CSV table of N, CA and C in Angstrom, one decimal:
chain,number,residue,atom,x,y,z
A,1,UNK,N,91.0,100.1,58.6
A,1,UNK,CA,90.3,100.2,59.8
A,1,UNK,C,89.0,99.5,59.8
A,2,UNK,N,88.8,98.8,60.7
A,2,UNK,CA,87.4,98.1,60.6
A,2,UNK,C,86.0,99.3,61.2
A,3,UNK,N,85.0,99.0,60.7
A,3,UNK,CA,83.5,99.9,61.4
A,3,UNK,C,83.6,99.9,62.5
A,4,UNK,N,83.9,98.9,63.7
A,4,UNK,CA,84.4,99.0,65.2
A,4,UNK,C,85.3,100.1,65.7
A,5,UNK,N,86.1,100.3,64.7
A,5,UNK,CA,87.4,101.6,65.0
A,5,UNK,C,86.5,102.4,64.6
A,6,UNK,N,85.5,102.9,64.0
A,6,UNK,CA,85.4,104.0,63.2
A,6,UNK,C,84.1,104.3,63.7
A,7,UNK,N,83.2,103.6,64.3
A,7,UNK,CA,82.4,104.0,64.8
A,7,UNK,C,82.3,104.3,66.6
A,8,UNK,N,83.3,103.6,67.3
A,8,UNK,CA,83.7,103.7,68.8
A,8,UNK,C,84.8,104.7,69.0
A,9,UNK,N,85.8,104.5,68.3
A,9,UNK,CA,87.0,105.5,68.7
A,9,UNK,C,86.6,106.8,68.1
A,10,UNK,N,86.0,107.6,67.4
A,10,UNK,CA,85.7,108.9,67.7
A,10,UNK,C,84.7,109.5,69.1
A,11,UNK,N,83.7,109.1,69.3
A,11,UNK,CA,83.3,109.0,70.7
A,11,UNK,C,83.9,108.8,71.4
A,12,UNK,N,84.9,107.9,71.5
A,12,UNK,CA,85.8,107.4,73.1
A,12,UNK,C,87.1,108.7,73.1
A,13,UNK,N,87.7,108.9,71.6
A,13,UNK,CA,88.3,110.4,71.2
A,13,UNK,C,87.5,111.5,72.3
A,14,UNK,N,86.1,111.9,71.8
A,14,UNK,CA,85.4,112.9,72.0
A,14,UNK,C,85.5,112.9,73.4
A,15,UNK,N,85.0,112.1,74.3
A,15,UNK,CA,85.0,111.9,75.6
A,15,UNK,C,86.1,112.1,76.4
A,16,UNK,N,87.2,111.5,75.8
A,16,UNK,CA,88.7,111.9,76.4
A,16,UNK,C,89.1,113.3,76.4
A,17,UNK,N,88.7,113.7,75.2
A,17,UNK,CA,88.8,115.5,75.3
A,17,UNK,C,88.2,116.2,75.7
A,18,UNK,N,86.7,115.4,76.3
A,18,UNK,CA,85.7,116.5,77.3
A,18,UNK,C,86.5,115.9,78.8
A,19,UNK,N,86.7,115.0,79.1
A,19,UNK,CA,87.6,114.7,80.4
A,19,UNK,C,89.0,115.8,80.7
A,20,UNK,N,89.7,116.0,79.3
A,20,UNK,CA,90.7,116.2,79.2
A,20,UNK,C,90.7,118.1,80.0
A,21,UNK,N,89.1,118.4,79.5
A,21,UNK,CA,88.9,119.7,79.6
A,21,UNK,C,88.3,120.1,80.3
A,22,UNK,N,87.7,119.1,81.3
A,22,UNK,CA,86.9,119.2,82.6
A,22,UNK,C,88.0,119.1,83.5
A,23,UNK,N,89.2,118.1,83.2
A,23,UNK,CA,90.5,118.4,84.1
A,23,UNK,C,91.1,119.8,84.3
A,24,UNK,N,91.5,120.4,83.3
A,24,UNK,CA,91.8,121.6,83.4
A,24,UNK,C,90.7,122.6,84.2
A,25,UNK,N,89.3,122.7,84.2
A,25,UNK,CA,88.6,123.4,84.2
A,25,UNK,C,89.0,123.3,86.1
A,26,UNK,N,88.7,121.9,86.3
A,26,UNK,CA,89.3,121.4,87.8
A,26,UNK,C,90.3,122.4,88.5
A,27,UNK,N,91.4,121.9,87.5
A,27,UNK,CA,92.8,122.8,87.9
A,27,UNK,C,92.5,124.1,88.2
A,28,UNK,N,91.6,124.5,87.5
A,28,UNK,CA,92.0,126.8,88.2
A,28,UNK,C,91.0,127.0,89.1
A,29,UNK,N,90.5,125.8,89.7
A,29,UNK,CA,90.1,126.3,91.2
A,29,UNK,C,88.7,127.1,90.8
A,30,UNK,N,88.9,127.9,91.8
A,30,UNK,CA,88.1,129.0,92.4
A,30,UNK,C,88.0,130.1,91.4
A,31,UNK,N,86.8,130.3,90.6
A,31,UNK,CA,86.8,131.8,90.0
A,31,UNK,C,87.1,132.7,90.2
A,32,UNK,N,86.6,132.9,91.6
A,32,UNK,CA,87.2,134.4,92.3
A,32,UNK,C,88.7,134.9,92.3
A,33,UNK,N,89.1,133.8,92.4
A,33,UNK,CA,90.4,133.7,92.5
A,33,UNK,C,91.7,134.1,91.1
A,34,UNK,N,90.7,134.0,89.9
A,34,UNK,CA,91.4,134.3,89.2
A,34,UNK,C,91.7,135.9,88.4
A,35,UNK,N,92.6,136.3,87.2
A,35,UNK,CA,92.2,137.5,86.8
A,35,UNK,C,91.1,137.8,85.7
A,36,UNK,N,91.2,138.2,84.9
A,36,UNK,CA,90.1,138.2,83.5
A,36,UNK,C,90.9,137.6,82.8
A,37,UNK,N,92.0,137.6,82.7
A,37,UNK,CA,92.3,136.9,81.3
A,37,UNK,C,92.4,135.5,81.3
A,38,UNK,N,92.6,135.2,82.9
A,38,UNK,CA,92.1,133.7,82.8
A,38,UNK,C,90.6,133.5,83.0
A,39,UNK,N,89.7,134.5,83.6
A,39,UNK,CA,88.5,133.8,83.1
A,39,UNK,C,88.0,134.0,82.0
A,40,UNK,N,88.8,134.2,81.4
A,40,UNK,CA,88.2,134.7,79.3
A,40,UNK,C,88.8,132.6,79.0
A,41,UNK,N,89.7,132.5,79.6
A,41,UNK,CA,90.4,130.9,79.3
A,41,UNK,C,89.1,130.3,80.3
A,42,UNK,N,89.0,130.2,81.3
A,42,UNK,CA,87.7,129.6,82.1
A,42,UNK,C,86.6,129.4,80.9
A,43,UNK,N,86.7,130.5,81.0
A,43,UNK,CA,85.0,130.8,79.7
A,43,UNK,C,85.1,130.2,78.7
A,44,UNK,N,85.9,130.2,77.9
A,44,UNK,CA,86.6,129.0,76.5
A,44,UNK,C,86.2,128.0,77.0
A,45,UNK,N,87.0,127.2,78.1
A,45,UNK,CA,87.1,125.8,78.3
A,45,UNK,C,85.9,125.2,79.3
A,46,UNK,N,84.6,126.2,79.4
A,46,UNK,CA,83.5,125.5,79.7
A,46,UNK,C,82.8,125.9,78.5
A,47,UNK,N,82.8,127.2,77.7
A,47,UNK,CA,81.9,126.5,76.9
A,47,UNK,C,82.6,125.3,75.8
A,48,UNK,N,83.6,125.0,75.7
A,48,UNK,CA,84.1,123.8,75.1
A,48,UNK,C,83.2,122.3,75.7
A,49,UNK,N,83.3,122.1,77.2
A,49,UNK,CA,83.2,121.3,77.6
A,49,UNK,C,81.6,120.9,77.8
A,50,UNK,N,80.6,122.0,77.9
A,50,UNK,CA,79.1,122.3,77.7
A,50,UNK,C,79.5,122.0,76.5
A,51,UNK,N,79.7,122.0,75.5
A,51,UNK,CA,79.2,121.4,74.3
A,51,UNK,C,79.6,120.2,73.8
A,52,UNK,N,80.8,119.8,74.2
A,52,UNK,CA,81.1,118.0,74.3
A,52,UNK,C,80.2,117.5,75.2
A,53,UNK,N,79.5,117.7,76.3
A,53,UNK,CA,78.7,117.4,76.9
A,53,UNK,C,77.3,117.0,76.4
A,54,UNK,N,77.0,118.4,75.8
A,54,UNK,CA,75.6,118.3,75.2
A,54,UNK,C,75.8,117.1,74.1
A,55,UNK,N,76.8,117.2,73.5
A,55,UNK,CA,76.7,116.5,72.1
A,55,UNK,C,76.9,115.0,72.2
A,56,UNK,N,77.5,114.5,73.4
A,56,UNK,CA,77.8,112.6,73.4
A,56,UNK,C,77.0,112.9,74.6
A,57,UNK,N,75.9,113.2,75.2
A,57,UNK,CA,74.5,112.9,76.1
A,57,UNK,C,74.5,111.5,75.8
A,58,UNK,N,74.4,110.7,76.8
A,58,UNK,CA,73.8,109.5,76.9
A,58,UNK,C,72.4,109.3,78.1
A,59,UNK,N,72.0,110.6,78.5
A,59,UNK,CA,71.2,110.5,79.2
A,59,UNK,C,69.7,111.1,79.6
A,60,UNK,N,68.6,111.2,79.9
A,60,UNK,CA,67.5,111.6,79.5
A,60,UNK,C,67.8,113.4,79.9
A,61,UNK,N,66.6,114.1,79.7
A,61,UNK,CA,66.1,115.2,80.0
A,61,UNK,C,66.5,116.0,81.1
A,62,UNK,N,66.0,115.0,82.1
A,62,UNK,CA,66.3,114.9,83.7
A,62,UNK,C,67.4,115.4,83.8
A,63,UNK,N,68.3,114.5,83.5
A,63,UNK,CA,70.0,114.6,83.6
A,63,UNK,C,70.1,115.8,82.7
A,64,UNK,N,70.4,116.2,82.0
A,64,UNK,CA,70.6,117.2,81.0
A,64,UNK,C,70.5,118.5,81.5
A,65,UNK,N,68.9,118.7,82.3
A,65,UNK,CA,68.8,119.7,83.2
A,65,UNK,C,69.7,120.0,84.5
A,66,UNK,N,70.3,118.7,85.5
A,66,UNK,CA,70.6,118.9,86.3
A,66,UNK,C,72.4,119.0,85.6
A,67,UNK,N,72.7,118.4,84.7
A,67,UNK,CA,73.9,118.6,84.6
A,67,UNK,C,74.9,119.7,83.3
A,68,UNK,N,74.1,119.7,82.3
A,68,UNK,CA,74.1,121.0,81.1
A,68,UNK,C,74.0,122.4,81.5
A,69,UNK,N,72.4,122.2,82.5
A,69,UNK,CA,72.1,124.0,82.2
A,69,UNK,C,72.4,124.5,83.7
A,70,UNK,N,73.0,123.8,84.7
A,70,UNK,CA,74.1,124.7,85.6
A,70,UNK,C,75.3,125.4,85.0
A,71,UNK,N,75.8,124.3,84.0
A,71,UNK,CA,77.3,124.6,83.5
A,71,UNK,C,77.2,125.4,82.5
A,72,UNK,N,75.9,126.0,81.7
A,72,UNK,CA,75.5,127.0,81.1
A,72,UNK,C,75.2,128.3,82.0
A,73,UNK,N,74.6,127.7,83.3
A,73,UNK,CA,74.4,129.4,84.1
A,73,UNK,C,76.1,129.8,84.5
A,74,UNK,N,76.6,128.7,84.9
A,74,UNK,CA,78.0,129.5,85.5
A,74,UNK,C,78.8,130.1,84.7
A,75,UNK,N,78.2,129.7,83.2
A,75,UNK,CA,79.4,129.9,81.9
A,75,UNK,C,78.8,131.6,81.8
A,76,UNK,N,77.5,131.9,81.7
A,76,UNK,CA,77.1,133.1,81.8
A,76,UNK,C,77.5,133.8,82.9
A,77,UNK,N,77.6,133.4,84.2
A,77,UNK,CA,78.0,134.0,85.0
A,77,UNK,C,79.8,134.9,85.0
A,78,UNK,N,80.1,133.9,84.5
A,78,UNK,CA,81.6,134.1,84.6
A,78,UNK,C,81.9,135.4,83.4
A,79,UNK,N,81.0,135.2,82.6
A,79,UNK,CA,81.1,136.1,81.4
A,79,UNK,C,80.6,137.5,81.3
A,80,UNK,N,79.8,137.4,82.6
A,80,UNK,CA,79.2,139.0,83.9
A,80,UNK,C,80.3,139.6,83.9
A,81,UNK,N,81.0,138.5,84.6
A,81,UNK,CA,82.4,138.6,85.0
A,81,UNK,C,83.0,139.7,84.8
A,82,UNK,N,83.4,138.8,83.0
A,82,UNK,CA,84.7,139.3,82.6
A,82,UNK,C,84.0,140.6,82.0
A,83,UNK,N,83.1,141.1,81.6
A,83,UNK,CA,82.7,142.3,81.4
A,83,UNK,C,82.9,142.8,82.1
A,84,UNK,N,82.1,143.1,83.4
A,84,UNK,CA,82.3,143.9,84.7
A,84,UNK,C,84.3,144.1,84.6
A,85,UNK,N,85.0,143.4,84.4
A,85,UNK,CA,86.2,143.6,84.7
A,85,UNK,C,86.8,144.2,83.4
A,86,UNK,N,86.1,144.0,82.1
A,86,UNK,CA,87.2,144.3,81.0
A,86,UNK,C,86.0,145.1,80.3
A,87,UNK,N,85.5,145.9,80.6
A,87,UNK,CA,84.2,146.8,79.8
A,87,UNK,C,84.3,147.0,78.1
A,88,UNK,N,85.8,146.9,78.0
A,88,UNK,CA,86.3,147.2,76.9
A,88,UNK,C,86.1,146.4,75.8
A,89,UNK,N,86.3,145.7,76.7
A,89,UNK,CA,86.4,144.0,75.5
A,89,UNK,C,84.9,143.9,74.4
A,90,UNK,N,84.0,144.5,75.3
A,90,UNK,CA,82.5,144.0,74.4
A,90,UNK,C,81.6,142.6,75.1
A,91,UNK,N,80.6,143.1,74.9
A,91,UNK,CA,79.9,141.9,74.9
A,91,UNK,C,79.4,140.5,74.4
A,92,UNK,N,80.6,140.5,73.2
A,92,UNK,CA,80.3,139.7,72.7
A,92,UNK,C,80.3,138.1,73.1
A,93,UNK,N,81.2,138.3,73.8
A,93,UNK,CA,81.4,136.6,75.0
A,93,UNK,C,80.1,136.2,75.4
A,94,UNK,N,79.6,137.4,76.1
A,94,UNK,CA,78.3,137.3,77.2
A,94,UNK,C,77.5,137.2,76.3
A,95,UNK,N,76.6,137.6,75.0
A,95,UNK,CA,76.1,137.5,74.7
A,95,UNK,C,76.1,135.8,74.3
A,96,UNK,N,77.3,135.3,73.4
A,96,UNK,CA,76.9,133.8,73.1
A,96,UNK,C,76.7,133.4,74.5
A,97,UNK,N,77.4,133.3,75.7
A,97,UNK,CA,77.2,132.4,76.8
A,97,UNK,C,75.7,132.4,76.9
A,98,UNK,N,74.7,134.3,76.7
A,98,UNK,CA,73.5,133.7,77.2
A,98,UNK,C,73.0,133.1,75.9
A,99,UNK,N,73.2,133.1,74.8
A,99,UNK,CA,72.6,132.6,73.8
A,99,UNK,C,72.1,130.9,73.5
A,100,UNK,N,73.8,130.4,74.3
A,100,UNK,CA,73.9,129.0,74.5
A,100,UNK,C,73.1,128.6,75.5
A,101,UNK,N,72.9,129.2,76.7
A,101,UNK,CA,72.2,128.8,77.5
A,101,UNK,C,70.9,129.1,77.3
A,102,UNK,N,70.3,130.0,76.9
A,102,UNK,CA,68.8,129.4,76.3
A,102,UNK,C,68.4,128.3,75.1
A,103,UNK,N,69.5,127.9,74.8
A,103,UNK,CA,69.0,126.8,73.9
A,103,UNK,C,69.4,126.0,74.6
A,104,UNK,N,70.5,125.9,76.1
A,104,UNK,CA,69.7,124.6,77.2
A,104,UNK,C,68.5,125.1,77.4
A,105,UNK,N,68.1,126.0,77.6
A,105,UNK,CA,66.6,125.9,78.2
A,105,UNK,C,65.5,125.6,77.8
A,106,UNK,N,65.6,125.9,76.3
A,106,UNK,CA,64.5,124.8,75.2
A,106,UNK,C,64.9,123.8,75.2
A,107,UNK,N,66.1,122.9,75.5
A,107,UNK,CA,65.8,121.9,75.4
A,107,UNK,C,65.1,121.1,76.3
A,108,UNK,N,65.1,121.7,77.5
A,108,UNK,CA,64.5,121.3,78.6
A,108,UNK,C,63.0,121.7,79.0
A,109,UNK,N,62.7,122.5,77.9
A,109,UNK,CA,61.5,123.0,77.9
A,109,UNK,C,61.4,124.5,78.8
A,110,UNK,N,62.0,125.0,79.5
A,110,UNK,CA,61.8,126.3,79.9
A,110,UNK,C,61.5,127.4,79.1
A,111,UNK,N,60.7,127.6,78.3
A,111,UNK,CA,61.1,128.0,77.3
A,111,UNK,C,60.9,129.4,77.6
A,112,UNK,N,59.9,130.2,78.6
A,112,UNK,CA,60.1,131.7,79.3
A,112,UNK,C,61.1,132.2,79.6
A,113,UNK,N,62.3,130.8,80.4
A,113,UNK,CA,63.5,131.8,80.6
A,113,UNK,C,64.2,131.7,79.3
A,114,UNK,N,64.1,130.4,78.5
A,114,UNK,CA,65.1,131.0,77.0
A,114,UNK,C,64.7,131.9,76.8
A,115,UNK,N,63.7,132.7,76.6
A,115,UNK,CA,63.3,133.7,76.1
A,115,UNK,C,63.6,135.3,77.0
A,116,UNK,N,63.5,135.1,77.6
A,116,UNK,CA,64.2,136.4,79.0
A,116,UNK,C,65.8,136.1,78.5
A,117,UNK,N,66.3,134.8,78.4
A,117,UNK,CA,67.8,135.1,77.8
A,117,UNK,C,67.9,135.4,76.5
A,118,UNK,N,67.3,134.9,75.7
A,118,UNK,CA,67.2,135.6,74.1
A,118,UNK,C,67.0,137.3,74.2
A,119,UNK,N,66.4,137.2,74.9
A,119,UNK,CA,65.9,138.8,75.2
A,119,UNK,C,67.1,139.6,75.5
A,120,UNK,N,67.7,139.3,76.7
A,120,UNK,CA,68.8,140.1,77.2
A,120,UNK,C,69.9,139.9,76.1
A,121,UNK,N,70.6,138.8,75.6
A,121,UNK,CA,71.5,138.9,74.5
A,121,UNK,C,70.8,139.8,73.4
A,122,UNK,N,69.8,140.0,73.0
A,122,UNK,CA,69.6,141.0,71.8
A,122,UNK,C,69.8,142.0,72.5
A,123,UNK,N,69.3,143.1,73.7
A,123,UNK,CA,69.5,144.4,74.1
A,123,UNK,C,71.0,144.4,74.2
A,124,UNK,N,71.8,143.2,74.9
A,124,UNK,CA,73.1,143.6,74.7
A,124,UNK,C,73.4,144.0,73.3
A,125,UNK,N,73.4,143.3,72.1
A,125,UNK,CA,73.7,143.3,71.3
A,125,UNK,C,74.0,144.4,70.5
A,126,UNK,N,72.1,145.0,70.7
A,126,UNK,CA,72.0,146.4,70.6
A,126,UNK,C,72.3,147.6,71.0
A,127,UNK,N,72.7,147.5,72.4
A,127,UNK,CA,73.1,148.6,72.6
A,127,UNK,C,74.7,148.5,72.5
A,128,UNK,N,75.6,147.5,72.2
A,128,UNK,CA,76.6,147.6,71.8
A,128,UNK,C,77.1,148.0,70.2
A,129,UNK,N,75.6,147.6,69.2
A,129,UNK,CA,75.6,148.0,67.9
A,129,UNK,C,76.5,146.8,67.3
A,130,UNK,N,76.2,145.9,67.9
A,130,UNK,CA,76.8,144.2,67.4
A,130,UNK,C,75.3,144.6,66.0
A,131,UNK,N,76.2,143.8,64.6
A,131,UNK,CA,76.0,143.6,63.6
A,131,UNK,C,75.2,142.0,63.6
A,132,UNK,N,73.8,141.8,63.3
A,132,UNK,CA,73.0,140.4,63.5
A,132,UNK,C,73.8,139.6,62.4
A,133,UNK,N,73.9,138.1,62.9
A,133,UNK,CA,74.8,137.2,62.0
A,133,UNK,C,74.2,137.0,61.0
């Protein structure tokens, strides 16, 4: 395999599988519309796709903000969600969703609200008696 294969085709790899997973994401529509167990699958296949995103960035700050840390609020949102609907389950979903999205928000410099989200993932944590990693 020459440096050309080995340095292009894992990125153009990586990209096809964040396309591959923004398609799908496409396909189930409307959140409302779904049950919990597909938005526990929703919730998977964006935070998959937020993090192929973050990781092959080709683009400044600017961009990052307008297009990362919406798809980190909805990924939190959705994960309200699935608590509100599955109490049982735990919070452990919701907690990384807000976790991940305050480290969009340092990257973008917000760093009050990472912190209001750091904040709320530890109370959850705690009052669920989640064990710190």
């Amino acid at each position: 395999m020459s440096f050309d294969w080995w340095a292009f085709s894992v990125r153009q790899a990586y990209r096809a599988g964040r396309e591959a997973i923004d398609g799908a994401i496409s396909l189930a529509g409307d959140a409302s519309e779904l049950d919990p167990t597909q938005w526990a699958e929703l919730g998977t296949l964006l935070r998959r796709s937020i993090i192929r995103r973050s990781v092959a960035f080709d683009c400044g700050p600017r961009s990052f903000m307008a297009k990362v840390v919406p798809a980190l609020d909805e990924s939190v949102a959705l994960e309200r969600r699935l608590v509100a609907a599955r109490p049982n389950s735990g919070p452990h979903r919701l907690i990384r969703a807000l976790t991940d999205r305050a480290i969009g928000h340092l990257v973008v410099g917000a760093n009050s609200t990472a912190g209001e989200g750091l904040r709320e993932a530890r109370d959850l944590s705690a009052a669920a008696g989640c064990e710190p990693d």
